Short mmCIF file of C-alpha atoms in Angstrom, two decimals:
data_model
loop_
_atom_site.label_atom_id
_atom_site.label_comp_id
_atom_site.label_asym_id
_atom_site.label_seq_id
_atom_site.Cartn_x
_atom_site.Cartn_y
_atom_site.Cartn_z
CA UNK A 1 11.98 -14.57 -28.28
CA UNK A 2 8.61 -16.55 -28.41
CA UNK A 3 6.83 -16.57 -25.22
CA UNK A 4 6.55 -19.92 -23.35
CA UNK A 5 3.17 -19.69 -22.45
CA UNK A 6 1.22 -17.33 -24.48
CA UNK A 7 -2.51 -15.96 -24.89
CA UNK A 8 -5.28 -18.06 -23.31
CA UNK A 9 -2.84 -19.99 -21.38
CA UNK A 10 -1.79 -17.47 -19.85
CA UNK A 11 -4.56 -15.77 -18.29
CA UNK A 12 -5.57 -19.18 -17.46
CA UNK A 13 -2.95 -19.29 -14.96
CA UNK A 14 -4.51 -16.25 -13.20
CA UNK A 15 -8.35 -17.23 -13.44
CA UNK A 16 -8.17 -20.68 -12.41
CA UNK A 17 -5.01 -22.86 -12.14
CA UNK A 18 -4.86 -24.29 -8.39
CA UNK A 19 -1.04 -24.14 -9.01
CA UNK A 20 -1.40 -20.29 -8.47
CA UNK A 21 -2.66 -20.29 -5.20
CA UNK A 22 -0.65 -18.06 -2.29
CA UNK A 23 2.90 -18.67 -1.11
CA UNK A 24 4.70 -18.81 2.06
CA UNK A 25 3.15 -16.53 4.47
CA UNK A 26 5.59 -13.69 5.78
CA UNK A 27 5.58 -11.81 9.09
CA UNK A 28 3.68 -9.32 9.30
CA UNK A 29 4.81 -5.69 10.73
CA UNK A 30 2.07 -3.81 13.21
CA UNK A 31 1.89 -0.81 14.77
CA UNK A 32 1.50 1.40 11.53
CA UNK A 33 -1.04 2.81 9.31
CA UNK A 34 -2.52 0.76 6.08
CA UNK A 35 -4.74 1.39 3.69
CA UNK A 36 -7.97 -0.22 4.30
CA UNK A 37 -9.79 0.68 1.05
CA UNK A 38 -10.63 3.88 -0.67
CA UNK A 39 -12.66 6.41 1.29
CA UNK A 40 -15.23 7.27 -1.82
CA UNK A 41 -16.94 3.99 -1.41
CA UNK A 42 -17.90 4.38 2.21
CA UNK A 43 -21.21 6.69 1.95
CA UNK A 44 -23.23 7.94 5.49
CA UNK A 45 -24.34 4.93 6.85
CA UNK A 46 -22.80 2.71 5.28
CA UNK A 47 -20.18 -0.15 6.48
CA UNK A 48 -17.99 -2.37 4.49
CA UNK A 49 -15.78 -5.62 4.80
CA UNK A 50 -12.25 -6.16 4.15
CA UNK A 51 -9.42 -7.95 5.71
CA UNK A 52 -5.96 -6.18 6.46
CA UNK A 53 -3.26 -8.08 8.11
CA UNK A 54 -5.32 -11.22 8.92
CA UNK A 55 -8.19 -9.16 11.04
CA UNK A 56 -11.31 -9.11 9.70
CA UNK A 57 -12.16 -5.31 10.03
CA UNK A 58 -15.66 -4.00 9.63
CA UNK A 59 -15.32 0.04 7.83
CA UNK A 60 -17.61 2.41 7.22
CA UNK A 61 -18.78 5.81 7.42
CA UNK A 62 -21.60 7.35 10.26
CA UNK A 63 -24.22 10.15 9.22
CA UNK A 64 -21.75 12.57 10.33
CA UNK A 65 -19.19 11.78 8.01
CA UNK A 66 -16.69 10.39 10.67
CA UNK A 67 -15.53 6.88 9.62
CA UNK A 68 -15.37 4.13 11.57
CA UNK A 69 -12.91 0.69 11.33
CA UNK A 70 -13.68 -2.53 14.40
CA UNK A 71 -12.95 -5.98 14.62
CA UNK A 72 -15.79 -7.60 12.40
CA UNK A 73 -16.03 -9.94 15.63
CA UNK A 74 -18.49 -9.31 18.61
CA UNK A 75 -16.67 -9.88 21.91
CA UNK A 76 -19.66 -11.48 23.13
CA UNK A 77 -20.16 -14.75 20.98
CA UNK A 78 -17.82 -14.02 18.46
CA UNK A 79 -19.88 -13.96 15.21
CA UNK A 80 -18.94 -11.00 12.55
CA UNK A 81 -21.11 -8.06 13.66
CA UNK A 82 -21.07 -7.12 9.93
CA UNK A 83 -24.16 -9.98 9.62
CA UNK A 84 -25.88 -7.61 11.88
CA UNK A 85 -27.06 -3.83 11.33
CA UNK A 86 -25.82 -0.18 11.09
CA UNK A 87 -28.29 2.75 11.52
CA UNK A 88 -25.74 5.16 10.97
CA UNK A 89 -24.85 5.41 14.17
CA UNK A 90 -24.60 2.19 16.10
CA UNK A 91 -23.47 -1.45 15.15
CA UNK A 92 -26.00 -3.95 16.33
CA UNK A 93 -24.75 -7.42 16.69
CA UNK A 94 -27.70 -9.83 14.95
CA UNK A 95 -27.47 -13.10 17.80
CA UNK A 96 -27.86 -11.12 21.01
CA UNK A 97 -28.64 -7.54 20.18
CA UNK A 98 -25.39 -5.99 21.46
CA UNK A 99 -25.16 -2.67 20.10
CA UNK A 100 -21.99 -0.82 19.84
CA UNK A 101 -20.44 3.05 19.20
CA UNK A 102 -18.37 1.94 15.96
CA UNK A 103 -15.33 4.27 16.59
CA UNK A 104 -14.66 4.11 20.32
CA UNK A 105 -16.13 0.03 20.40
CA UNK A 106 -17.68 1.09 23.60
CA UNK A 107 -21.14 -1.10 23.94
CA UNK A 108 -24.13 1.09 24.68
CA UNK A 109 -26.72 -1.48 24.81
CA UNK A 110 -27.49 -5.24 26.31
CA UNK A 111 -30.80 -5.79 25.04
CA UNK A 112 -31.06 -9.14 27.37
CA UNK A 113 -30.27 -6.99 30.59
CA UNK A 114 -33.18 -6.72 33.54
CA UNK A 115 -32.94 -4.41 36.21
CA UNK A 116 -31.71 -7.43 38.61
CA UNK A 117 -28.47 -7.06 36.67
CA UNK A 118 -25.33 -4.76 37.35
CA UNK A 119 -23.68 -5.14 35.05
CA UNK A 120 -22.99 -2.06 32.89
CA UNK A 121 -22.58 -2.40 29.05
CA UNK A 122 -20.64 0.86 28.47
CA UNK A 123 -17.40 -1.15 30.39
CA UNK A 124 -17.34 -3.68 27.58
CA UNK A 125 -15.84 -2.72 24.43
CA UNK A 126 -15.04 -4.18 20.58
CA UNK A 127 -12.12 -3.45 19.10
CA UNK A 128 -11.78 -0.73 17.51
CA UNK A 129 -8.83 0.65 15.30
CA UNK A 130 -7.46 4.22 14.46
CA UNK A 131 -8.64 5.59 11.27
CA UNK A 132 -7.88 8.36 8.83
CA UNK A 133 -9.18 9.64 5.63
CA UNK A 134 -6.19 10.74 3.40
CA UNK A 135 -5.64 11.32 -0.05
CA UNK A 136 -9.06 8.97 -0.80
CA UNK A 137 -8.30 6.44 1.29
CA UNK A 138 -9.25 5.33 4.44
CA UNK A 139 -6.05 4.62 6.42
CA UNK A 140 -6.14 2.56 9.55
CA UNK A 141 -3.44 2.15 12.03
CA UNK A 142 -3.51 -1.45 13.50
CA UNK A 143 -1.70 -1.48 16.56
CA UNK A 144 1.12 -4.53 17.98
CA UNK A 145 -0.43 -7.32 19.84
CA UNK A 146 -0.93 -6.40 23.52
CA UNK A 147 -1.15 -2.84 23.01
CA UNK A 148 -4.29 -2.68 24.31
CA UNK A 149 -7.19 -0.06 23.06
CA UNK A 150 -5.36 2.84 21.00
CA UNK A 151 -8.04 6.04 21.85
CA UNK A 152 -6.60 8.68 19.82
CA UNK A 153 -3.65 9.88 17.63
CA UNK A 154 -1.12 10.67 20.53
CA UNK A 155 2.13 9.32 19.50
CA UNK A 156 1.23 7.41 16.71
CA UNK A 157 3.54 7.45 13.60
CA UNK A 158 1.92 10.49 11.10
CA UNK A 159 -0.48 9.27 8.31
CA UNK A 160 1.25 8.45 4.78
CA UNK A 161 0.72 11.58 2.75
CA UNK A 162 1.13 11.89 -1.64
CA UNK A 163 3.26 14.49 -1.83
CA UNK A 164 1.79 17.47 -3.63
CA UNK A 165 3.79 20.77 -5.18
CA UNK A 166 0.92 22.95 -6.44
CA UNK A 167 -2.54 23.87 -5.66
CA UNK A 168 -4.25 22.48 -9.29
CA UNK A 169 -3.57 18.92 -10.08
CA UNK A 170 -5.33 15.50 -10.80
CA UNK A 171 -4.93 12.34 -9.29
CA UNK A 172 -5.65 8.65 -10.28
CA UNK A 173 -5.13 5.20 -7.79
CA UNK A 174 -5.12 1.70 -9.70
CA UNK A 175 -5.05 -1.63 -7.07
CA UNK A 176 -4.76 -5.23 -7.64
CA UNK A 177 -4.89 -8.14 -5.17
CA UNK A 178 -1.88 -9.84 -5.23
CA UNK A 179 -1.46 -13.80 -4.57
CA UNK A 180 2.04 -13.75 -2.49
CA UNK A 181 2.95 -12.58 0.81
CA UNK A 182 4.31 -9.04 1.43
CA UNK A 183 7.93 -9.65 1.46
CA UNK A 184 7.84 -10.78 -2.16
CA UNK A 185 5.39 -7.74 -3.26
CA UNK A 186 7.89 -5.26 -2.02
CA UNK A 187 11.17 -6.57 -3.41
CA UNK A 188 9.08 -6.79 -6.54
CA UNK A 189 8.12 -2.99 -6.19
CA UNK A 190 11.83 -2.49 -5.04
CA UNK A 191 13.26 -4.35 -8.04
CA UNK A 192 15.35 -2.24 -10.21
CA UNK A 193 15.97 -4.65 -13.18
CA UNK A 194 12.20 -6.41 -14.08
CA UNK A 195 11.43 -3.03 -15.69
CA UNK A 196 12.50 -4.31 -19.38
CA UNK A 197 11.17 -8.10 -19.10
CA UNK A 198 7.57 -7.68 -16.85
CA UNK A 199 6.72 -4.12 -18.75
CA UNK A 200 8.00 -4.20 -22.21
CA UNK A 201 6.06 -2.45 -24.40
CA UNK A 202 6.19 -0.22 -27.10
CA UNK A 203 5.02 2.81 -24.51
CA UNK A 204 7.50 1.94 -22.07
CA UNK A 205 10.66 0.01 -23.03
CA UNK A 206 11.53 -2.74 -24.99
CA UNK A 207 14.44 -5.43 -24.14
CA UNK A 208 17.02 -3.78 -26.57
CA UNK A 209 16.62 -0.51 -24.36
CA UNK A 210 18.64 -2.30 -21.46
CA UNK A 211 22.34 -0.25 -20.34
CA UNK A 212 24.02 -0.19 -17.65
CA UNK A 213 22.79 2.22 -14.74
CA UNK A 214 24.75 3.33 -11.95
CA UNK A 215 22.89 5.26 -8.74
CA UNK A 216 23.25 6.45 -6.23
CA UNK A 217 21.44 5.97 -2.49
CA UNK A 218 21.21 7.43 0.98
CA UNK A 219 19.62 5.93 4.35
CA UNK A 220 16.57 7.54 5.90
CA UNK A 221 17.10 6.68 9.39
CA UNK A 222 13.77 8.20 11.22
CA UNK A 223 15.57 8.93 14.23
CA UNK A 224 12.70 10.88 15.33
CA UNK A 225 10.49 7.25 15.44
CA UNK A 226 13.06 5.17 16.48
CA UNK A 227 13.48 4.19 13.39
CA UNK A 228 10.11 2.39 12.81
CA UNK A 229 9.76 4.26 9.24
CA UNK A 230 13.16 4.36 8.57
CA UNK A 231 14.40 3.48 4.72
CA UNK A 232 16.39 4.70 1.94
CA UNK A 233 16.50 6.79 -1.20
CA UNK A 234 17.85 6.34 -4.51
CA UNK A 235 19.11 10.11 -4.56
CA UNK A 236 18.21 12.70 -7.32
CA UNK A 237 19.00 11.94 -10.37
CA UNK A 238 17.78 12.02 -14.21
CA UNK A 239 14.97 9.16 -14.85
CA UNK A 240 15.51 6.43 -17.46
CA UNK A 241 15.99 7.58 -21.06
CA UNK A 242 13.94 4.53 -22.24
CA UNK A 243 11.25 5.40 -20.56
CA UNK A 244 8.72 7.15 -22.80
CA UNK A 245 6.60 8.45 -20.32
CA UNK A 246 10.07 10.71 -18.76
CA UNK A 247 10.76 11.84 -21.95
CA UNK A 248 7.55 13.39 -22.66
CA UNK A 249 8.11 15.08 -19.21
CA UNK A 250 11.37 16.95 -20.60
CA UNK A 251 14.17 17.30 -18.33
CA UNK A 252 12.96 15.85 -15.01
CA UNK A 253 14.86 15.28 -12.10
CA UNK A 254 13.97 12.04 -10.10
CA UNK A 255 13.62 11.18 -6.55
CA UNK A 256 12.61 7.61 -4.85
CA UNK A 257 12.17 6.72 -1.61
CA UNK A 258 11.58 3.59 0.24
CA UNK A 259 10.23 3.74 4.16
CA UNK A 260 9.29 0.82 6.35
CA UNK A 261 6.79 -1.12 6.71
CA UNK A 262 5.70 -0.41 2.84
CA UNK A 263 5.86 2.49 0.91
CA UNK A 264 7.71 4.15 -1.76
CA UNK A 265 7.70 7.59 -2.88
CA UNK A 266 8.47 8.35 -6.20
CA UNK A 267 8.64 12.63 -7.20
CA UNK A 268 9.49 13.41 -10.60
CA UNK A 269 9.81 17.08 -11.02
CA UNK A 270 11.24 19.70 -14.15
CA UNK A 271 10.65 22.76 -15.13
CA UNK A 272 9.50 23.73 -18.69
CA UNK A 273 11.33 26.38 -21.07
CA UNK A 274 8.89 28.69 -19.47
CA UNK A 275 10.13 28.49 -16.22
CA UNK A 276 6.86 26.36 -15.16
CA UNK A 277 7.71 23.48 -13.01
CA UNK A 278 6.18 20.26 -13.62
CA UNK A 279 5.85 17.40 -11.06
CA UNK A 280 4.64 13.81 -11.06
CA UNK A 281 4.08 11.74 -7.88
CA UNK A 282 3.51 8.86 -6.65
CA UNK A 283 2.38 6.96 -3.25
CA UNK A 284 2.80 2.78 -3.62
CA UNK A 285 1.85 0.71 -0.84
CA UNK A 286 1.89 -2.97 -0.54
CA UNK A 287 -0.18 -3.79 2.44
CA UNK A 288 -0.57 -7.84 4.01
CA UNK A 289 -4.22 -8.45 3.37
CA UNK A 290 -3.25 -12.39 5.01
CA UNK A 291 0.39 -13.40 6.15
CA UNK A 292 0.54 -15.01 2.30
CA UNK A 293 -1.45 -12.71 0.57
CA UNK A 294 -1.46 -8.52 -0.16
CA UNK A 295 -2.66 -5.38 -2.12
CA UNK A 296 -1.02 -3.31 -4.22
CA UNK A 297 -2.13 0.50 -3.75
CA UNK A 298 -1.05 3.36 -6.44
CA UNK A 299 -2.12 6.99 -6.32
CA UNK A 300 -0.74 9.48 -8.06
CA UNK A 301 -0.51 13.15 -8.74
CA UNK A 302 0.64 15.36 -11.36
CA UNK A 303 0.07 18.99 -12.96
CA UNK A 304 1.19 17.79 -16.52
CA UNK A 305 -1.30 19.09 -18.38
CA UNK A 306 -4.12 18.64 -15.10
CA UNK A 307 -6.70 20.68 -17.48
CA UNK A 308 -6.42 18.52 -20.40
CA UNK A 309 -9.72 16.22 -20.13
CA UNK A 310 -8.18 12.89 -21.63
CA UNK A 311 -5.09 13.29 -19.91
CA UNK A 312 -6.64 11.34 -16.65
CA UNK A 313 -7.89 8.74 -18.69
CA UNK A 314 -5.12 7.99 -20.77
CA UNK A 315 -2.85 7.78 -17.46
CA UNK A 316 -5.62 5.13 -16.06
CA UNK A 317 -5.03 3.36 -18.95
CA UNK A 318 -1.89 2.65 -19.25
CA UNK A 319 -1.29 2.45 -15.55
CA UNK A 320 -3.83 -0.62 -15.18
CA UNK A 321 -1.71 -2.00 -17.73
CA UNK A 322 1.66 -1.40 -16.15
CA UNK A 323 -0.30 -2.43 -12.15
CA UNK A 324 -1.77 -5.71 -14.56
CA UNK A 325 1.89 -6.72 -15.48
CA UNK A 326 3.05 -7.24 -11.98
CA UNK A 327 0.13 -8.48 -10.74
CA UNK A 328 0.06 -11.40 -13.64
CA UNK A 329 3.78 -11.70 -12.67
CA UNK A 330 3.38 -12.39 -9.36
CA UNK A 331 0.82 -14.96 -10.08
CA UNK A 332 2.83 -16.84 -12.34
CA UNK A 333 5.39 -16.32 -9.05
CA UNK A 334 3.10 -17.89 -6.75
CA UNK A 335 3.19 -21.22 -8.79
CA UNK A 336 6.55 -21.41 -8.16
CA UNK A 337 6.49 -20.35 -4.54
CA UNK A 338 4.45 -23.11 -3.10
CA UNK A 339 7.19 -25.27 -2.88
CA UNK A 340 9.00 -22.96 -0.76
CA UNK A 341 11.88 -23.16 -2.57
CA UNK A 342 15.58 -21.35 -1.85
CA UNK A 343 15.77 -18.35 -3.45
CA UNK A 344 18.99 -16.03 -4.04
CA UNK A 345 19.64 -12.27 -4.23
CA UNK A 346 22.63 -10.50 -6.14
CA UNK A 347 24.22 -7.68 -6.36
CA UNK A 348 23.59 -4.78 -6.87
CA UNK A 349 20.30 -5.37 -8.36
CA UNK A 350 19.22 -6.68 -5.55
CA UNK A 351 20.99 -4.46 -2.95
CA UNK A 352 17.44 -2.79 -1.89
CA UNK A 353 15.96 -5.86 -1.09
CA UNK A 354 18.80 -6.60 1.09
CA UNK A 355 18.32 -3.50 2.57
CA UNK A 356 14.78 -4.08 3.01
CA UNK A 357 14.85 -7.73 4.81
CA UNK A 358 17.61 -6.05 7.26
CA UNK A 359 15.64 -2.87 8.00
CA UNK A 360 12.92 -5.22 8.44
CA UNK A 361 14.27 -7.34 10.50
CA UNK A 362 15.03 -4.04 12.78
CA UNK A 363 12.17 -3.08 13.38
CA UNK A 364 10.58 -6.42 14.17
CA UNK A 365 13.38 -7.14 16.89
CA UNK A 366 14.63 -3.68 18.05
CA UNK A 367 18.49 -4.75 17.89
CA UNK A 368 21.02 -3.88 15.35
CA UNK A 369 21.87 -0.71 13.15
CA UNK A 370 21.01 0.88 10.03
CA UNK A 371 22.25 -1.48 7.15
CA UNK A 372 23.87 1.35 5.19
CA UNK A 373 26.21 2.83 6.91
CA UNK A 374 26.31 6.05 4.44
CA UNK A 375 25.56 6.80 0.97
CA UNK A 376 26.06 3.43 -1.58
CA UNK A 377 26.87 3.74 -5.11
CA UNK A 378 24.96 0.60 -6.76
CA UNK A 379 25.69 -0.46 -10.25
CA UNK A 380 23.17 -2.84 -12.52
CA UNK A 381 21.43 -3.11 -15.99
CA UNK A 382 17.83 -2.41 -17.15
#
């Protein structure tokens, strides 16, 4: 079939079309951790912008190495204290001087203060945030509102981790901004049955590839959290046969989970004629940047041929090209999503996202039960 729109006209839609501006905003879920931006980019001394869940959040990196994520807001006058300076050490607001310890908030300094005053600076404080360098990323835990200041790790939820099976591998991360809210970036990660339509190409599938699939899936209740990171898992199985990438793996046995607010986990492990296991993994996030707008996030792992110097590149590649197809997809989405139209799901392609909104919906209200009650047998074709 011809495409509809095709070359120019459609990266036109991307680059400049008003009609692709963000959707419906979504609510957002705090009280976990979310990738700020990757770690490499924050040198000594240096502090950078970014937005996650609607705060403005100043992040950076002191001369000894510890990193640092605030409010970009001074509590004083309320201008962004990243239009003042960083030595390294201290955050100096530019309109009054204010000078702040970036990862505790605490102010150390009042330059306008006289000896007639009593007030002492170290009570006042910025907010400050949790934050965590893991796997190249700088992860920052953004608390519910009312929480109050959160001073250290004590009974926070544990840091997302890539999971990792050997000691040698390499790694790659691809991200793309993405012009809907986080509800619809999820179900699109989530989606079982876009796989032939949004990424058919000759290195991955093509539309006559499409069977029927039948899987099956378990819930991951968290009981230890109280369910804040609960989710489910599509249970072991063999990955697609019309995938090219899985065949070049061998025999590999599949595993994918999903876990609240936004991650899936994707392990893809077999073992050679030589008895050598191989392994492939994979950490997706989709974190709110705004209530209508988020970031995609994927890093991956493997020890397929990790000493092979093109292999990294090649996997870059192709991956941008795989991230680029969902990304230009959910543009093309937002067009239609500014209307706020009524949208449907089905089963059981659409089961997860079910699954998803419900476990959502959880966690957001503390009332009601795991939506599976055990494991589901779901049925669709891609």
């Amino acid at each position: 079939m011809r495409p509809i729109l095709a070359g120019e006209a459609l990266v036109q839609i991307g680059a400049g079309d008003a009609a692709a501006k963000a959707g419906p905003a979504a609510e957002m879920v705090f009280g976990d951790w979310y990738p700020a931006m990757r770690s490499g980019v924050l040198k000594r001394g240096a502090a950078k912008v970014t937005v996650l869940l609607d705060i403005p959040m100043l992040v950076g990196r002191k001369d000894d190495g510890v990193l640092f994520a605030m409010r970009d807001l001074c509590p004083h006058r309320g201008i962004p204290l990243s239009a003042g300076w960083f030595d390294g050490d201290t955050v100096q607001c530019k309109y009054h001087g204010w000078r702040f310890e970036p990862c505790t908030g605490r102010c150390e300094e009042i330059p306008s203060l006289t000896t007639f005053d009593g007030l002492a600076p170290t009570k006042i404080y910025a907010n400050s945030f949790p934050v965590v360098e893991r796997d190249g990323y700088a992860w920052v835990y953004v608390p519910p509102a009312g929480a109050g200041r959160v001073t250290d790790l004590v009974g926070l939820p544990p840091v997302p981790e890539l999971p990792k099976f050997s000691g040698k591998y390499k790694s790659a991360y691809l991200s793309a901004e993405l012009p809907c809210n986080v509800d619809h970036g999820i179900i699109g990660l989530m989606d079982p049955a876009h796989g032939p339509f949004v990424h058919r190409a000759w290195w991955w599938r093509s539309a006559a590839s499409i069977h029927e699939k039948t899987k099956l899936f378990e819930p991951l209740k968290d009981s230890e959290n109280g369910g804040r990171n609960a989710g489910f898992r599509m249970s072991a199985h063999t990955p697609s046969s019309n995938s090219l990438p899985y065949k070049m793996i061998g025999k590999p046995v599949t595993t994918i989970d999903f876990v609240l607010p936004n991650r899936r986990y994707e392990t893809v492990r077999a073992v050679n004629a030589r008895g050598k296991e191989r392994w492939l993994t994979t950490l997706t996030t989709v974190t709110p940047v705004t209530a209508s707008t988020c970031r995609i996030d994927v890093l991956a792992a493997w020890n397929i041929g990790y000493y092979v110097p093109f292999v990294r590149p090649v996997a870059m590649y192709f991956g941008r090209k795989f991230v680029g197809q969902d990304q230009q997809t959910m543009v093309e989405q937002a067009r239609g999503l500014r209307s706020n139209p009524g949208l449907m799901l089905i089963d059981d392609a659409d089961k997860p996202a079910k699954w998803y909104f419900a476990l959502k919906q959880r966690r957001l209200t503390g009332v009601g039960e795991h939506p599976m009650a055990g494991p589901e047998e779901l049925h669709w074709r891609s």
